[in-house]
Amino acid sequence: MKIHLQTPEEIRPQIWKELGRASLDRHHEWRTPVLASADTDGLPDARTVVLREVDAVAGQLTFYTDSRSPKVAQLQA
Ligand SMILES: Cc1cc2nc3c(=O)[nH]c(=O)nc-3n(C[C@H](O)[C@H](O)[C@H](O)COP(=O)(O)O)c2cc1C
C-alpha cells in the first residue's frame, strides 16, 4: 500500500477547486452544504442551503436566502 501524505497547504486549494465545481454542478455532492449559526441562546442552528458562488481568492462562499429568515439575524449577530 502506498500512502501519499499531503500538507494542509496542499489540501486547501484542492478543497476550493472542488467547492468551485460544486457551485457550477447541481449534481455535485457539495452543492447543498449545511450552514450552521448560533441562535439567541448560543445553541447551534443548522440548515441546508444551495452553494451559489465561490470566490477562492476572497475566501468567500455565497448562498441566497430570504432576508427575513432567522438565519440572517443570527449571522448578523
Ligand atoms: C436541498 C435544500 C436546499 C435548500 N437551499 C436553501 C437556500 O439556498 N437558501 C435558503 O435560505 N434555504 C434553503 N433551504 C431551506 C433551509 O434549509 C431552511 O429550512 C430555511 O432556509 C429556513 O432556515 P432558518 O429558519 O434557519 O433561517 C434548502 C433546503 C433544502 C432541503
Coordinates of N, CA and C and ligand atoms in Angstrom, one line a residue:
M1 N 0.8 -1.2 0.0 CA 0.0 0.0 0.0 C 0.9 1.2 0.0
K2 N 0.5 2.2 -0.9 CA 1.3 3.4 -0.9 C 0.5 4.6 -0.4
I3 N 1.0 5.3 0.6 CA 0.3 6.4 1.2 C 1.0 7.7 0.8
H4 N 0.1 8.6 0.2 CA 0.6 9.9 -0.2 C 0.1 10.9 0.8
L5 N 1.0 11.4 1.6 CA 0.7 12.4 2.6 C 0.7 13.8 2.0
Q6 N -0.3 14.6 2.4 CA -0.4 16.0 1.9 C -0.5 16.9 3.1
T7 N 0.1 18.1 2.9 CA 0.1 19.1 4.0 C -1.2 19.9 3.8
P8 N -1.7 20.6 4.9 CA -2.9 21.4 4.8 C -2.7 22.5 3.7
E9 N -1.5 23.0 3.5 CA -1.3 24.0 2.4 C -1.5 23.4 1.0
E10 N -1.3 22.1 0.9 CA -1.6 21.4 -0.4 C -3.0 21.0 -0.6
I11 N -3.7 20.7 0.6 CA -5.1 20.3 0.5 C -6.0 21.5 0.3
R12 N -5.7 22.6 0.9 CA -6.6 23.8 0.9 C -7.0 24.2 -0.5
P13 N -6.1 24.4 -1.4 CA -6.5 24.8 -2.8 C -7.3 23.7 -3.5
Q14 N -7.1 22.5 -3.2 CA -7.9 21.4 -3.8 C -9.4 21.5 -3.3
I15 N -9.5 21.8 -2.0 CA -10.9 22.0 -1.5 C -11.6 23.2 -2.2
W16 N -10.9 24.3 -2.4 CA -11.5 25.5 -3.0 C -11.9 25.1 -4.5
K17 N -11.0 24.4 -5.1 CA -11.3 24.0 -6.5 C -12.6 23.1 -6.6
E18 N -12.7 22.2 -5.6 CA -13.9 21.3 -5.6 C -15.1 22.1 -5.2
L19 N -15.0 23.1 -4.3 CA -16.1 24.0 -4.0 C -16.6 24.8 -5.2
G20 N -15.6 25.2 -6.0 CA -15.9 25.9 -7.2 C -16.7 25.0 -8.2
R21 N -16.3 23.8 -8.3 CA -17.0 22.8 -9.1 C -18.5 22.7 -8.6
A22 N -18.6 22.6 -7.3 CA -19.9 22.3 -6.7 C -20.9 23.5 -7.0
S23 N -20.3 24.7 -7.1 CA -21.2 25.9 -7.3 C -21.7 25.9 -8.8
L24 N -21.1 25.1 -9.6 CA -21.4 25.1 -11.0 C -22.2 23.8 -11.4
D25 N -22.1 22.8 -10.6 CA -22.7 21.5 -11.0 C -23.8 21.1 -9.9
R26 N -25.0 21.2 -10.4 CA -26.1 21.0 -9.4 C -26.2 19.5 -8.9
H27 N -25.4 18.6 -9.5 CA -25.4 17.3 -9.0 C -24.2 17.0 -8.2
H28 N -23.4 18.0 -8.0 CA -22.2 17.8 -7.1 C -22.6 17.5 -5.7
E29 N -21.8 16.6 -5.0 CA -22.2 16.3 -3.6 C -22.0 17.4 -2.6
W30 N -21.3 18.4 -3.0 CA -21.1 19.6 -2.1 C -22.0 20.7 -2.5
R31 N -22.9 20.5 -3.4 CA -23.8 21.6 -3.8 C -24.7 22.1 -2.7
T32 N -25.1 21.2 -1.8 CA -26.0 21.6 -0.7 C -25.4 21.4 0.6
P33 N -24.5 22.3 1.0 CA -23.9 22.2 2.3 C -24.9 22.6 3.5
V34 N -24.5 22.2 4.7 CA -25.2 22.6 5.9 C -24.6 23.9 6.5
L35 N -25.3 24.9 6.6 CA -24.9 26.2 7.2 C -25.3 26.2 8.6
A36 N -24.4 26.3 9.5 CA -24.7 26.4 11.0 C -24.4 27.8 11.5
S37 N -25.3 28.2 12.4 CA -25.1 29.5 13.1 C -25.5 29.3 14.5
A38 N -25.4 30.3 15.3 CA -25.8 30.2 16.7 C -27.1 31.0 17.0
D39 N -28.0 30.4 17.7 CA -29.3 31.1 18.0 C -29.1 32.0 19.1
T40 N -30.2 32.7 19.6 CA -30.1 33.7 20.6 C -29.6 33.1 22.0
D41 N -29.8 31.8 22.1 CA -29.3 31.2 23.4 C -27.9 30.6 23.2
G42 N -27.3 30.9 22.0 CA -26.0 30.4 21.7 C -25.9 29.0 21.3
L43 N -27.1 28.4 21.1 CA -27.2 27.0 20.6 C -27.1 26.9 19.1
P44 N -26.5 25.8 18.6 CA -26.4 25.6 17.2 C -27.7 25.5 16.4
D45 N -27.8 26.1 15.3 CA -28.9 26.1 14.4 C -28.4 25.8 13.0
A46 N -28.8 24.7 12.4 CA -28.2 24.3 11.2 C -29.2 24.0 10.1
R47 N -29.0 24.3 8.9 CA -29.9 24.1 7.8 C -29.1 24.0 6.5
T48 N -29.8 23.3 5.5 CA -29.2 23.1 4.2 C -29.4 24.4 3.4
V49 N -28.4 24.8 2.6 CA -28.5 25.8 1.6 C -27.9 25.4 0.3
V50 N -28.1 26.1 -0.7 CA -27.5 25.8 -2.0 C -26.3 26.7 -2.2
L51 N -25.2 26.1 -2.5 CA -23.9 26.8 -2.8 C -24.0 27.5 -4.1
R52 N -24.1 28.8 -4.2 CA -24.3 29.5 -5.4 C -23.0 30.1 -6.1
E53 N -22.1 30.6 -5.3 CA -20.9 31.2 -5.9 C -19.7 30.9 -4.9
V54 N -18.6 30.8 -5.5 CA -17.4 30.5 -4.8 C -16.3 31.4 -5.3
D55 N -15.7 32.2 -4.3 CA -14.5 33.0 -4.6 C -13.4 32.6 -3.8
A56 N -12.5 31.8 -4.4 CA -11.4 31.2 -3.6 C -10.4 32.3 -3.2
V57 N -10.2 33.3 -4.0 CA -9.2 34.4 -3.6 C -9.7 35.1 -2.4
A58 N -11.0 35.5 -2.4 CA -11.5 36.2 -1.2 C -11.9 35.3 -0.1
G59 N -11.9 34.0 -0.3 CA -12.3 33.0 0.7 C -13.8 33.1 1.0
Q60 N -14.6 33.3 0.0 CA -16.0 33.6 0.2 C -16.9 32.6 -0.5
L61 N -17.9 32.2 0.2 CA -18.9 31.3 -0.3 C -20.3 32.0 -0.3
T62 N -21.1 31.9 -1.3 CA -22.3 32.7 -1.4 C -23.5 31.7 -1.5
F63 N -24.5 32.1 -0.7 CA -25.8 31.4 -0.8 C -26.9 32.5 -0.8
Y64 N -28.1 32.1 -1.3 CA -29.2 33.1 -1.3 C -30.2 32.7 -0.3
T65 N -30.8 33.7 0.3 CA -31.9 33.4 1.2 C -32.9 34.6 1.3
D66 N -33.9 34.4 2.0 CA -34.9 35.5 2.4 C -34.3 36.3 3.5
S67 N -34.2 37.6 3.3 CA -33.6 38.5 4.3 C -34.3 38.4 5.6
R68 N -35.6 38.0 5.6 CA -36.4 37.9 6.9 C -36.2 36.6 7.6
S69 N -35.4 35.7 7.0 CA -35.2 34.3 7.7 C -34.4 34.5 8.9
P70 N -34.7 33.6 9.9 CA -33.9 33.7 11.2 C -32.4 33.6 11.0
K71 N -32.0 32.9 10.1 CA -30.5 32.7 9.9 C -29.8 34.0 9.6
V72 N -30.5 35.0 8.9 CA -29.9 36.2 8.6 C -29.6 37.0 9.9
A73 N -30.6 37.1 10.8 CA -30.4 37.8 12.1 C -29.3 37.1 12.9
Q74 N -29.3 35.8 12.9 CA -28.3 35.1 13.6 C -26.8 35.4 13.1
L75 N -26.7 35.4 11.8 CA -25.4 35.6 11.2 C -24.9 37.1 11.5
Q76 N -25.9 38.0 11.4 CA -25.6 39.4 11.7 C -25.1 39.6 13.1
A77 N -25.8 38.9 14.0 CA -25.4 39.0 15.4 C -24.1 38.4 15.7
Ligands
LIG1 C1 -31.9 20.8 -0.6 C2 -32.3 22.1 0.1 C3 -31.7 23.3 -0.3 C4 -32.1 24.5 0.4 N1 -31.5 25.6 -0.1 C5 -31.7 26.8 0.6 C6 -31.1 28.0 0.2 O1 -30.3 28.1 -0.7 N2 -31.4 29.1 0.9 C7 -32.3 29.1 2.0 O2 -32.5 30.2 2.6 N3 -32.9 28.0 2.3 C8 -32.7 26.8 1.7 N4 -33.3 25.7 2.1 C9 -34.2 25.7 3.3 C10 -33.3 25.8 4.5 O3 -32.7 24.5 4.8 C11 -34.1 26.2 5.8 O4 -35.2 25.3 6.0 C12 -34.8 27.6 5.6 O5 -33.9 28.5 4.9 C13 -35.1 28.2 6.9 O6 -33.9 28.4 7.7 P1 -33.8 29.3 9.1 O7 -35.2 29.2 9.7 O8 -32.8 28.6 9.9 O9 -33.4 30.6 8.6 C14 -32.9 24.5 1.5 C15 -33.5 23.3 1.9 C16 -33.2 22.1 1.2 C17 -33.7 20.8 1.7

